[in-house]
Amino acid sequence: MTENLKRRLNELEFDNRFVNELPADPDLSNGRRQVVGACYSRVLPTPVVKPTLIAYAAEVGELLDLNPEEFESPEFPQIFGGNRLLEGMDPYAMCYGGHQFGNWAGQLGDGRAINLGEVVNGAGDQWALQLKGAGPTPYSRTADGLAVLRSSIREFLCSEAMYHLGVPTTRALSLVLTGEQVMRDMLYDGNPKYEAGAVVCRVAPSFIRFGNFQIFAARDDVENLRRLCDFTIKDAFPHLHSDQPEKYSAWFEEVCKRTAEMVIHWMRVGFVHGVMNTDNMSILGLTIDYGPYGWLEDYNPGWTPNTTDAAGKRYRFGNQPLVAHWNLYQLGNAIMPLVNDVESLQRGLEIYLDRIESGSSQMIAEKLGLLKYSAASDEGLKKELFEILILLETDMTIFFRSLAEIGINEQSEEKIISILSEAYYSPALLVGEIRLRVLNWVRDYQCRLRTDGLSNEERKARMNRVNPKYVLRNYLAQLAIDRSEQGDHSMIGELLDVLRNPYEEQDGKEAFAEKRPEWARNRVGCSMLSCSS
Ligand code: AMP
Ligand code: MG
């Protein structure tokens, strides 16, 4: 371990390139307003009464070279609850716009996120620190700039769970209770109540979103659009940096590819973002803004956890690849003024669709333990797989783990059904025609496996590397929230610990891999969430 790995809080080094290189809002007051001609507004976090650290991710501290003892220091909650700044921090809120549920919504901006600054670690990596829920900013519109405990636990745990699953994501350093009460009408049904306030410190190389570019385009501010694009390319896509105008379409193409990769990962692990508005799309292709997200329990491409989206289900699981395409189209539109050749943007969008198509097939092949996807032999197998998954309520996560247990030469129907029945919410219904169809598919699958010639053990190992055993099941997050709201925060750490090794069997932790219990089927917070957080 080098000295660099042991920095004290006051030894963290900041290089705030976003604020140093981009135009600031000259107005330093913290009143809600339209901010034009600027990428951000300087704003301080609002102090809170009693900041208390209730969870942290030591490995995110490592990214910053932070000495782990610092999590225990009395300064930590003060800084990451918003009461104190470290030397070198220069807090600001970003200006961005966005399409919400398909409609242009104008200026949005960091309404309850305050960037503290960008840490540069010993290896030269840059990590922006951002407090979520640290008080109002000029972009808070009609809201309070705060976040409640339940949504902060969800953001903290899911950011880290996704990282450990290998899904590109923003990270979460810490979760601090503010000691303040926050009023929320959780289901927007006229029943507001007070809830505990909390602040998560998010960490990412950059928090720039599609909407940061869209706001300048919408305002015909081409000069600032260009500045922001040039900055983003130089800062986060340095291999594309040049003085040639072609760099913009090359960059767009890369954003398309990264976004495709992110979405394919979501489909692989059963993650539903829930609010894929263009302001919630990271330019780096990271999963960002964990709001009313959810995890598929039974495989259902039509499912969305977001009650605000219940009518149109725009952001349902199965629609995510297409919505990301729509969002990329909006980004392409926004940067059009910088690109001479519109066809090059079209190309980026086509590449996105190609990647989704080939990447999804490859991903399914990996989930099935095949060496390589071949359309000729595997298209039918894939299609029928998705048909049998919806015949009965089938837990997607358990299904793929169970499938890995079926031997390539297993003939016994009883045995096959008994292995798979783990995944069914009502295994007793696995009879007659349905049972026959499932068994037929398994036979075709076994047949296909023989052409690869992998041993059962090899195939299982391959499958278990891409099919998680442990995901942040909606009801597990809710149980951690229920306990935390009663003052027992231990389940947050316990869950995080299990989710650190999602692909591994963990002795004594099997309960965290179980199907959704019946009580959670229709419980608010488990299957239904609103944007209220
Ligand atoms: P979302 O789509 O939920 O990520 O948020 C949409 C917009 O609303 C963003 O500009 C957020 O910053 C803002 N927003 C959400 N919740 C709050 C809040 N409690 N206070 C201020 N702004 C908020
Ligand atoms: Mg957002």
Coordinates of C-alpha atoms and ligand atoms in Angstrom, one line a residue:
M1 CA 0.0 0.0 0.0
T2 CA 1.4 3.4 -0.9
E3 CA 1.0 6.5 1.2
N4 CA -1.5 7.7 -1.4
L5 CA -3.9 5.1 -0.2
K6 CA -4.1 6.6 3.2
R7 CA -5.2 10.2 2.8
R8 CA -7.0 11.9 5.6
L9 CA -10.1 13.9 4.7
N10 CA -8.2 17.2 4.8
E11 CA -5.5 15.7 2.5
L12 CA -7.9 15.0 -0.3
E13 CA -6.8 16.9 -3.5
F14 CA -9.4 18.7 -5.5
D15 CA -9.2 19.8 -9.1
N16 CA -12.6 21.2 -10.0
R17 CA -12.4 21.2 -13.7
F18 CA -16.1 21.6 -14.3
V19 CA -16.3 24.9 -12.5
N20 CA -12.8 26.0 -13.5
E21 CA -13.3 25.5 -17.2
L22 CA -17.0 26.3 -17.8
P23 CA -19.1 29.4 -17.5
A24 CA -20.7 30.1 -14.1
D25 CA -24.0 31.7 -13.2
P26 CA -22.9 35.1 -12.0
D27 CA -25.9 35.3 -9.5
L28 CA -24.7 33.8 -6.2
S29 CA -28.1 34.0 -4.5
N30 CA -29.9 30.8 -3.8
G31 CA -33.3 31.5 -5.2
R32 CA -35.2 29.4 -7.8
R33 CA -34.7 30.9 -11.2
Q34 CA -34.0 30.3 -14.9
V35 CA -30.2 30.2 -15.3
V36 CA -29.1 31.1 -18.9
G37 CA -25.6 31.2 -20.4
A38 CA -24.1 29.1 -17.6
C39 CA -23.3 25.5 -16.9
Y40 CA -23.8 25.7 -13.2
S41 CA -24.6 27.9 -10.2
R42 CA -22.4 28.0 -7.1
V43 CA -24.5 27.0 -4.0
L44 CA -23.7 25.8 -0.5
P45 CA -25.3 22.8 1.1
T46 CA -27.8 23.7 3.8
P47 CA -26.5 22.9 7.3
V48 CA -28.4 20.2 9.2
V49 CA -29.0 19.6 12.9
K50 CA -27.5 16.3 13.6
P51 CA -25.7 14.5 10.8
T52 CA -25.1 10.8 11.6
L53 CA -23.3 8.4 9.4
I54 CA -25.4 5.2 9.1
A55 CA -23.7 3.4 6.2
Y56 CA -20.7 3.7 4.0
A57 CA -18.9 1.8 1.2
A58 CA -15.2 1.5 2.1
E59 CA -14.3 0.5 -1.5
V60 CA -15.6 3.8 -2.8
G61 CA -13.4 5.5 -0.2
E62 CA -10.5 3.6 -1.7
L63 CA -11.2 5.2 -5.1
L64 CA -10.5 8.5 -3.4
D65 CA -7.4 7.1 -1.6
L66 CA -9.3 7.8 1.6
N67 CA -7.9 6.3 4.8
P68 CA -10.7 4.0 6.0
E69 CA -10.4 5.3 9.6
E70 CA -11.8 8.6 8.3
F71 CA -15.3 7.0 8.1
E72 CA -15.2 6.9 11.9
S73 CA -14.0 10.5 12.3
P74 CA -16.4 13.1 13.7
E75 CA -15.8 15.3 10.7
F76 CA -17.1 12.7 8.2
P77 CA -20.8 13.2 8.9
Q78 CA -20.3 16.9 9.1
I79 CA -18.8 17.0 5.7
F80 CA -21.0 14.4 4.0
G81 CA -24.1 15.7 5.7
G82 CA -23.5 19.2 4.3
N83 CA -22.3 21.1 7.3
R84 CA -18.7 21.6 6.5
L85 CA -16.5 22.0 3.5
L86 CA -13.0 20.7 2.9
E87 CA -10.4 23.0 1.5
G88 CA -10.5 22.8 -2.2
M89 CA -14.3 22.1 -2.4
D90 CA -16.2 24.6 -4.6
P91 CA -19.9 23.5 -4.4
Y92 CA -22.2 24.0 -7.3
A93 CA -25.4 22.8 -8.9
M94 CA -25.5 21.9 -12.6
C95 CA -27.9 23.5 -15.1
Y96 CA -29.6 21.0 -17.3
G97 CA -32.9 20.4 -19.0
G98 CA -34.6 17.2 -20.2
H99 CA -37.5 15.3 -21.7
Q100 CA -39.7 13.9 -19.0
F101 CA -41.9 11.0 -20.1
G102 CA -41.4 12.0 -23.7
N103 CA -42.1 15.8 -23.3
W104 CA -39.6 18.6 -23.3
A105 CA -39.7 19.9 -19.7
G106 CA -37.3 22.9 -20.1
Q107 CA -34.8 23.7 -17.3
L108 CA -34.6 21.1 -14.6
G109 CA -31.0 21.1 -13.1
D110 CA -29.6 19.8 -9.9
G111 CA -32.6 20.6 -7.7
R112 CA -31.4 18.6 -4.8
A113 CA -27.9 17.6 -5.8
I114 CA -24.9 19.7 -4.9
N115 CA -21.5 18.8 -6.3
L116 CA -18.7 19.4 -3.8
G117 CA -15.8 19.1 -6.1
E118 CA -13.6 16.7 -8.0
V119 CA -11.1 14.6 -6.1
V120 CA -8.0 13.6 -7.9
N121 CA -6.5 10.4 -6.5
G122 CA -2.8 9.2 -6.5
A123 CA -3.3 7.5 -9.8
G124 CA -4.6 10.7 -11.4
D125 CA -8.2 9.5 -11.6
Q126 CA -10.9 12.1 -11.1
W127 CA -13.9 11.5 -8.9
A128 CA -16.7 14.1 -8.5
L129 CA -18.4 14.0 -5.1
Q130 CA -22.1 14.9 -5.0
L131 CA -24.4 15.3 -2.1
K132 CA -28.0 14.3 -2.9
G133 CA -30.6 15.8 -0.6
A134 CA -28.4 18.6 0.9
G135 CA -30.9 21.4 0.4
P136 CA -32.3 23.7 -2.2
T137 CA -30.5 25.1 -5.2
P138 CA -31.5 27.6 -7.9
Y139 CA -32.9 24.5 -9.7
S140 CA -35.2 23.3 -7.0
R141 CA -38.3 24.7 -8.7
T142 CA -41.2 24.1 -6.3
A143 CA -39.5 21.3 -4.3
D144 CA -37.4 21.4 -1.1
G145 CA -34.0 20.1 -2.2
L146 CA -34.2 17.3 0.3
A147 CA -34.2 13.5 0.3
V148 CA -35.8 11.0 2.7
L149 CA -34.2 8.0 4.4
R150 CA -36.1 5.4 2.4
S151 CA -35.1 6.7 -1.0
S152 CA -31.5 7.4 0.2
I153 CA -31.2 3.8 1.4
R154 CA -32.4 2.7 -2.0
E155 CA -30.0 4.9 -3.9
F156 CA -27.0 3.9 -1.6
L157 CA -27.6 0.1 -1.9
C158 CA -28.5 0.0 -5.5
S159 CA -25.6 2.0 -6.7
E160 CA -23.2 -0.4 -5.0
A161 CA -25.2 -3.5 -5.9
M162 CA -25.1 -2.5 -9.5
Y163 CA -21.3 -1.9 -9.4
H164 CA -20.7 -5.3 -7.9
L165 CA -22.9 -6.9 -10.6
G166 CA -20.6 -5.3 -13.2
V167 CA -23.1 -2.8 -14.4
P168 CA -21.8 0.7 -15.2
T169 CA -23.1 3.0 -12.5
T170 CA -22.5 6.0 -10.3
R171 CA -21.2 5.0 -6.9
A172 CA -22.3 5.8 -3.3
L173 CA -19.7 6.7 -0.6
S174 CA -21.9 7.3 2.3
L175 CA -25.4 7.6 3.8
V176 CA -25.9 10.2 6.5
L177 CA -29.1 10.9 8.5
T178 CA -29.6 14.6 8.8
G179 CA -31.6 14.6 12.0
E180 CA -34.2 16.7 10.2
Q181 CA -37.8 15.8 9.3
V182 CA -38.9 16.0 5.7
M183 CA -42.5 16.2 4.6
R184 CA -43.5 13.8 1.8
D185 CA -46.8 12.6 0.2
M186 CA -45.4 9.3 -0.7
L187 CA -48.2 8.2 -3.1
Y188 CA -49.4 11.7 -4.0
D189 CA -52.7 10.8 -2.5
G190 CA -53.1 13.7 -0.1
N191 CA -51.6 11.9 2.9
P192 CA -48.3 13.7 3.5
K193 CA -46.3 12.8 6.6
Y194 CA -42.9 13.6 8.1
E195 CA -40.1 11.2 7.3
A196 CA -36.4 11.2 8.3
G197 CA -34.1 13.2 6.1
A198 CA -30.9 11.8 4.7
V199 CA -28.0 12.6 2.4
V200 CA -26.2 10.2 0.1
C201 CA -22.7 11.2 -1.2
R202 CA -22.6 9.9 -4.8
V203 CA -19.3 9.5 -6.6
A204 CA -18.7 9.3 -10.4
P205 CA -16.1 10.6 -12.9
S206 CA -18.7 13.0 -14.0
F207 CA -22.4 13.7 -13.5
I208 CA -23.0 15.3 -16.9
R209 CA -26.3 14.2 -18.4
F210 CA -27.9 14.3 -21.9
G211 CA -29.9 17.2 -20.5
N212 CA -26.9 19.3 -19.9
F213 CA -26.5 19.6 -23.7
Q214 CA -30.1 19.8 -24.4
I215 CA -30.7 22.9 -22.4
F216 CA -28.2 24.9 -24.5
A217 CA -29.6 23.6 -27.7
A218 CA -33.2 24.4 -26.6
R219 CA -32.0 28.0 -25.9
D220 CA -30.1 28.3 -29.2
D221 CA -26.9 28.9 -27.1
V222 CA -24.5 27.2 -29.6
E223 CA -21.5 28.8 -28.1
N224 CA -22.0 27.2 -24.7
L225 CA -23.2 24.0 -26.2
R226 CA -19.8 23.9 -28.0
R227 CA -17.9 24.7 -24.8
L228 CA -19.7 22.0 -22.9
C229 CA -19.1 19.4 -25.6
D230 CA -15.4 20.4 -26.0
F231 CA -15.0 20.1 -22.2
T232 CA -16.8 16.8 -22.0
I233 CA -14.7 15.3 -24.8
K234 CA -11.4 16.6 -23.5
D235 CA -12.2 15.7 -19.9
A236 CA -14.0 12.3 -20.2
F237 CA -13.3 11.1 -23.7
P238 CA -9.7 12.3 -24.1
H239 CA -8.9 9.7 -26.8
L240 CA -11.4 11.6 -29.1
H241 CA -10.1 15.1 -28.3
S242 CA -9.1 17.0 -31.5
D243 CA -9.7 20.3 -33.3
Q244 CA -11.6 18.5 -36.0
P245 CA -15.4 18.9 -36.2
E246 CA -15.7 15.1 -36.8
K247 CA -14.9 14.6 -33.2
Y248 CA -18.5 15.4 -32.2
S249 CA -20.0 12.6 -34.2
A250 CA -17.2 10.2 -33.1
W251 CA -18.1 11.1 -29.5
F252 CA -21.8 10.7 -30.1
E253 CA -21.1 7.2 -31.5
E254 CA -19.2 6.3 -28.4
V255 CA -22.0 7.6 -26.2
C256 CA -24.4 5.4 -28.2
K257 CA -22.2 2.4 -27.7
R258 CA -21.8 2.9 -24.0
T259 CA -25.5 3.4 -23.6
A260 CA -26.2 0.2 -25.4
E261 CA -23.8 -1.6 -23.2
M262 CA -25.4 -0.2 -20.0
V263 CA -28.9 -1.1 -21.1
I264 CA -27.9 -4.7 -22.1
H265 CA -26.5 -5.1 -18.5
W266 CA -29.8 -3.9 -17.1
M267 CA -31.6 -6.5 -19.2
R268 CA -29.2 -9.2 -18.1
V269 CA -29.7 -8.6 -14.3
G270 CA -33.4 -7.6 -14.4
F271 CA -33.1 -4.0 -13.5
V272 CA -35.8 -1.5 -14.4
H273 CA -34.6 2.1 -14.1
G274 CA -38.1 3.5 -13.8
V275 CA -37.5 7.1 -14.9
M276 CA -35.4 7.1 -18.1
N277 CA -36.0 10.8 -18.7
T278 CA -33.1 12.4 -20.7
D279 CA -32.0 14.3 -17.6
N280 CA -31.5 10.9 -16.0
M281 CA -29.1 9.6 -18.8
S282 CA -25.4 9.9 -18.0
I283 CA -23.2 11.0 -20.8
L284 CA -20.7 8.4 -19.6
G285 CA -23.2 5.5 -20.0
L286 CA -23.5 5.1 -16.2
T287 CA -26.7 4.1 -14.5
I288 CA -27.7 7.4 -12.7
D289 CA -30.5 8.7 -10.5
Y290 CA -31.9 5.7 -8.5
G291 CA -35.5 6.8 -8.0
P292 CA -38.5 4.5 -8.4
Y293 CA -36.4 1.7 -9.9
G294 CA -37.1 -1.9 -9.4
W295 CA -35.8 -5.5 -9.9
L296 CA -37.8 -7.9 -11.9
E297 CA -39.1 -10.7 -9.8
D298 CA -41.3 -12.7 -12.1
Y299 CA -40.1 -12.2 -15.7
N300 CA -42.4 -9.7 -17.1
P301 CA -41.3 -7.3 -19.9
G302 CA -44.3 -5.1 -19.3
W303 CA -43.5 -4.4 -15.7
T304 CA -42.6 -0.9 -14.3
P305 CA -42.2 -0.2 -10.6
N306 CA -43.0 3.5 -11.2
T307 CA -46.6 4.3 -10.3
T308 CA -46.2 7.7 -11.9
D309 CA -45.7 5.8 -15.2
A310 CA -48.5 3.2 -14.6
A311 CA -50.7 4.5 -17.4
G312 CA -48.3 4.5 -20.3
K313 CA -45.6 2.2 -18.9
R314 CA -43.1 4.0 -21.1
Y315 CA -40.3 2.9 -18.9
R316 CA -41.3 -0.8 -18.5
F317 CA -38.5 -3.4 -18.4
G318 CA -38.8 -4.5 -22.0
N319 CA -39.0 -1.0 -23.4
Q320 CA -35.7 0.2 -22.0
P321 CA -33.6 -0.5 -25.1
L322 CA -36.0 1.5 -27.3
V323 CA -36.3 4.3 -24.8
A324 CA -32.6 4.7 -24.6
H325 CA -32.6 5.0 -28.4
W326 CA -35.2 7.7 -28.2
N327 CA -33.1 9.5 -25.6
L328 CA -30.0 9.2 -27.8
Y329 CA -32.0 10.6 -30.7
Q330 CA -32.7 13.7 -28.5
L331 CA -29.1 14.0 -27.6
G332 CA -28.2 13.8 -31.3
N333 CA -30.7 16.5 -32.0
A334 CA -29.2 18.7 -29.4
I335 CA -25.6 18.5 -30.7
M336 CA -26.8 18.8 -34.3
P337 CA -25.7 22.5 -34.5
L338 CA -22.1 21.3 -34.1
V339 CA -22.1 18.6 -36.6
N340 CA -21.9 19.3 -40.3
D341 CA -22.9 15.9 -41.4
V342 CA -26.2 14.7 -40.0
E343 CA -25.7 11.3 -41.4
S344 CA -22.9 10.7 -39.0
L345 CA -25.3 11.1 -36.2
Q346 CA -27.7 8.7 -37.9
R347 CA -24.9 6.2 -38.0
G348 CA -24.4 6.5 -34.3
L349 CA -28.1 5.6 -33.7
E350 CA -27.8 2.7 -36.1
I351 CA -24.8 1.4 -34.4
Y352 CA -26.8 1.6 -31.1
L353 CA -29.5 -0.6 -32.6
D354 CA -27.0 -3.0 -34.0
R355 CA -25.3 -3.2 -30.7
I356 CA -28.5 -3.8 -28.8
E357 CA -29.5 -6.5 -31.2
S358 CA -26.2 -8.4 -31.3
G359 CA -25.3 -7.6 -27.7
S360 CA -28.6 -8.8 -26.4
S361 CA -28.3 -12.1 -28.2
Q362 CA -24.8 -12.6 -27.0
M363 CA -25.9 -11.7 -23.5
I364 CA -28.7 -14.3 -23.6
A365 CA -26.2 -16.8 -25.0
E366 CA -24.0 -16.2 -22.0
K367 CA -26.9 -16.5 -19.6
L368 CA -27.5 -19.9 -21.1
G369 CA -23.9 -20.9 -20.9
L370 CA -23.4 -21.1 -24.7
L371 CA -19.9 -20.4 -26.1
K372 CA -21.2 -18.1 -28.8
Y373 CA -24.5 -17.0 -30.1
S374 CA -25.3 -18.2 -33.5
A375 CA -28.5 -16.9 -35.1
A376 CA -29.1 -20.0 -37.2
S377 CA -29.2 -22.4 -34.3
D378 CA -30.1 -20.1 -31.4
E379 CA -32.8 -17.7 -32.5
G380 CA -35.6 -20.3 -32.0
L381 CA -34.2 -21.3 -28.6
K382 CA -34.1 -17.7 -27.4
K383 CA -37.6 -17.0 -28.7
E384 CA -39.1 -20.0 -27.0
L385 CA -37.2 -19.2 -23.8
F386 CA -38.9 -15.9 -23.5
E387 CA -42.2 -17.6 -24.2
I388 CA -41.9 -20.2 -21.5
L389 CA -40.7 -17.5 -19.0
I390 CA -44.1 -15.9 -19.2
L391 CA -46.3 -19.0 -19.1
L392 CA -46.2 -18.9 -15.4
E393 CA -44.9 -16.4 -12.8
T394 CA -41.2 -17.2 -13.0
D395 CA -38.5 -15.6 -11.0
M396 CA -35.9 -14.6 -13.6
T397 CA -33.0 -14.6 -11.2
I398 CA -33.7 -18.0 -9.8
F399 CA -34.6 -19.5 -13.1
F400 CA -31.1 -18.9 -14.6
R401 CA -29.3 -20.1 -11.5
S402 CA -31.5 -23.2 -11.5
L403 CA -30.9 -23.8 -15.2
A404 CA -27.2 -24.1 -14.5
E405 CA -28.0 -27.1 -12.2
I406 CA -29.6 -29.2 -15.0
G407 CA -27.1 -31.7 -16.3
I408 CA -26.6 -31.8 -20.1
N409 CA -27.7 -35.5 -20.1
E410 CA -30.3 -35.3 -17.5
Q411 CA -33.3 -37.3 -18.8
S412 CA -35.5 -37.5 -15.7
E413 CA -38.5 -35.2 -16.2
E414 CA -39.1 -35.3 -12.5
K415 CA -35.6 -34.2 -11.7
I416 CA -35.7 -31.4 -14.3
I417 CA -39.0 -30.1 -13.1
S418 CA -37.9 -30.3 -9.5
I419 CA -34.8 -28.2 -10.2
L420 CA -36.7 -25.6 -12.1
S421 CA -39.7 -25.4 -9.7
E422 CA -37.6 -23.3 -7.4
A423 CA -38.1 -20.5 -9.8
Y424 CA -41.8 -20.7 -9.9
Y425 CA -44.1 -18.7 -7.7
S426 CA -46.8 -21.4 -8.0
P427 CA -44.9 -24.6 -8.9
A428 CA -48.1 -26.6 -8.6
L429 CA -49.3 -25.0 -11.8
L430 CA -46.3 -26.4 -13.7
V431 CA -48.4 -29.2 -15.2
G432 CA -50.0 -30.4 -18.4
E433 CA -49.3 -28.3 -21.5
I434 CA -47.1 -25.9 -19.7
R435 CA -44.9 -28.6 -18.2
L436 CA -44.6 -30.2 -21.5
R437 CA -43.5 -27.0 -23.2
V438 CA -40.9 -26.3 -20.5
L439 CA -39.5 -29.8 -20.8
N440 CA -39.4 -29.6 -24.6
W441 CA -37.4 -26.4 -24.3
V442 CA -35.0 -27.9 -21.8
R443 CA -34.5 -30.8 -24.2
D444 CA -33.7 -28.4 -27.1
Y445 CA -31.4 -26.6 -24.8
Q446 CA -29.6 -29.7 -23.8
C447 CA -29.2 -30.6 -27.4
R448 CA -27.7 -27.2 -28.2
L449 CA -25.3 -27.5 -25.3
R450 CA -23.9 -30.7 -26.7
T451 CA -22.6 -28.9 -29.8
D452 CA -20.4 -26.8 -27.5
G453 CA -19.1 -29.8 -25.6
L454 CA -18.6 -28.0 -22.3
S455 CA -18.7 -30.1 -19.1
N456 CA -21.6 -29.5 -16.7
E457 CA -19.2 -27.9 -14.3
E458 CA -17.7 -25.6 -16.9
R459 CA -21.0 -24.4 -18.1
K460 CA -22.3 -23.9 -14.6
A461 CA -19.3 -21.8 -13.8
R462 CA -19.8 -19.7 -16.9
M463 CA -23.5 -19.2 -16.3
N464 CA -23.0 -18.3 -12.6
R465 CA -20.6 -15.5 -13.6
V466 CA -23.3 -13.7 -15.5
N467 CA -26.5 -14.8 -13.7
P468 CA -26.4 -13.3 -10.2
K469 CA -27.6 -15.3 -7.2
Y470 CA -28.2 -12.1 -5.1
V471 CA -29.8 -9.0 -6.4
L472 CA -31.3 -6.1 -4.5
R473 CA -34.8 -7.6 -4.4
N474 CA -37.4 -4.9 -3.9
Y475 CA -38.7 -6.5 -0.7
L476 CA -35.2 -6.8 0.8
A477 CA -34.5 -3.1 0.3
Q478 CA -37.9 -2.4 1.9
L479 CA -37.1 -4.6 4.9
A480 CA -33.8 -2.7 5.4
I481 CA -35.8 0.6 5.1
D482 CA -38.5 -0.6 7.6
R483 CA -35.8 -1.4 10.2
S484 CA -33.8 1.7 9.6
E485 CA -36.9 3.8 10.0
Q486 CA -37.2 2.1 13.4
G487 CA -33.6 3.0 14.3
D488 CA -31.9 -0.2 13.4
H489 CA -29.6 0.5 10.5
S490 CA -27.8 -2.9 10.6
M491 CA -29.6 -4.5 7.6
I492 CA -28.2 -1.8 5.2
G493 CA -24.6 -3.0 5.9
E494 CA -25.7 -6.6 6.0
L495 CA -27.3 -6.3 2.6
L496 CA -24.4 -4.4 1.1
D497 CA -22.1 -7.2 2.3
V498 CA -24.1 -9.9 0.6
L499 CA -24.4 -7.8 -2.6
R500 CA -20.7 -7.4 -2.8
N501 CA -20.4 -10.9 -4.1
P502 CA -23.6 -11.3 -6.1
Y503 CA -22.5 -14.3 -8.2
E504 CA -21.2 -16.4 -5.3
E505 CA -23.0 -18.9 -3.2
Q506 CA -22.8 -17.5 0.4
D507 CA -23.3 -19.9 3.3
G508 CA -26.0 -18.7 5.6
K509 CA -27.2 -15.9 3.3
E510 CA -29.6 -18.0 1.2
A511 CA -32.5 -16.1 2.7
F512 CA -31.3 -13.1 0.6
A513 CA -31.8 -15.0 -2.6
E514 CA -35.4 -16.1 -2.0
K515 CA -38.4 -15.2 -4.1
R516 CA -40.5 -12.3 -3.2
P517 CA -42.8 -13.3 -0.3
E518 CA -46.5 -13.0 -0.8
W519 CA -46.8 -10.0 1.6
A520 CA -44.6 -8.0 -0.7
R521 CA -46.6 -8.6 -3.9
N522 CA -48.6 -5.4 -3.7
R523 CA -46.9 -3.6 -0.9
V524 CA -46.0 0.1 -1.5
G525 CA -42.2 0.3 -1.7
C526 CA -41.8 -3.2 -2.9
S527 CA -43.7 -3.4 -6.2
M528 CA -45.0 0.2 -6.3
L529 CA -43.0 3.3 -6.0
S530 CA -43.6 6.9 -6.9
C531 CA -41.1 9.6 -7.8
S532 CA -41.7 11.1 -4.3
S533 CA -38.4 10.8 -2.6
Ligands
AMP1 P1 -35.8 13.0 -11.2 O1 -36.3 12.8 -12.6 O2 -36.6 12.5 -10.1 O3 -34.4 12.6 -11.1 O4 -35.9 14.6 -11.0 C1 -36.3 15.5 -11.9 C2 -36.0 16.9 -11.5 O5 -36.6 17.3 -10.3 C3 -34.5 17.2 -11.3 O6 -34.2 18.5 -11.7 C4 -34.3 17.0 -9.8 O7 -33.2 17.7 -9.3 C5 -35.6 17.7 -9.3 N1 -36.0 17.2 -8.0 C6 -36.5 16.0 -7.6 N2 -36.8 15.9 -6.3 C7 -36.5 17.1 -5.8 C8 -36.5 17.7 -4.5 N3 -37.0 17.1 -3.4 N4 -36.2 19.0 -4.4 C9 -35.7 19.7 -5.4 N5 -35.7 19.2 -6.7 C10 -36.0 18.0 -6.9
MG2 MG -32.9 13.1 -12.0

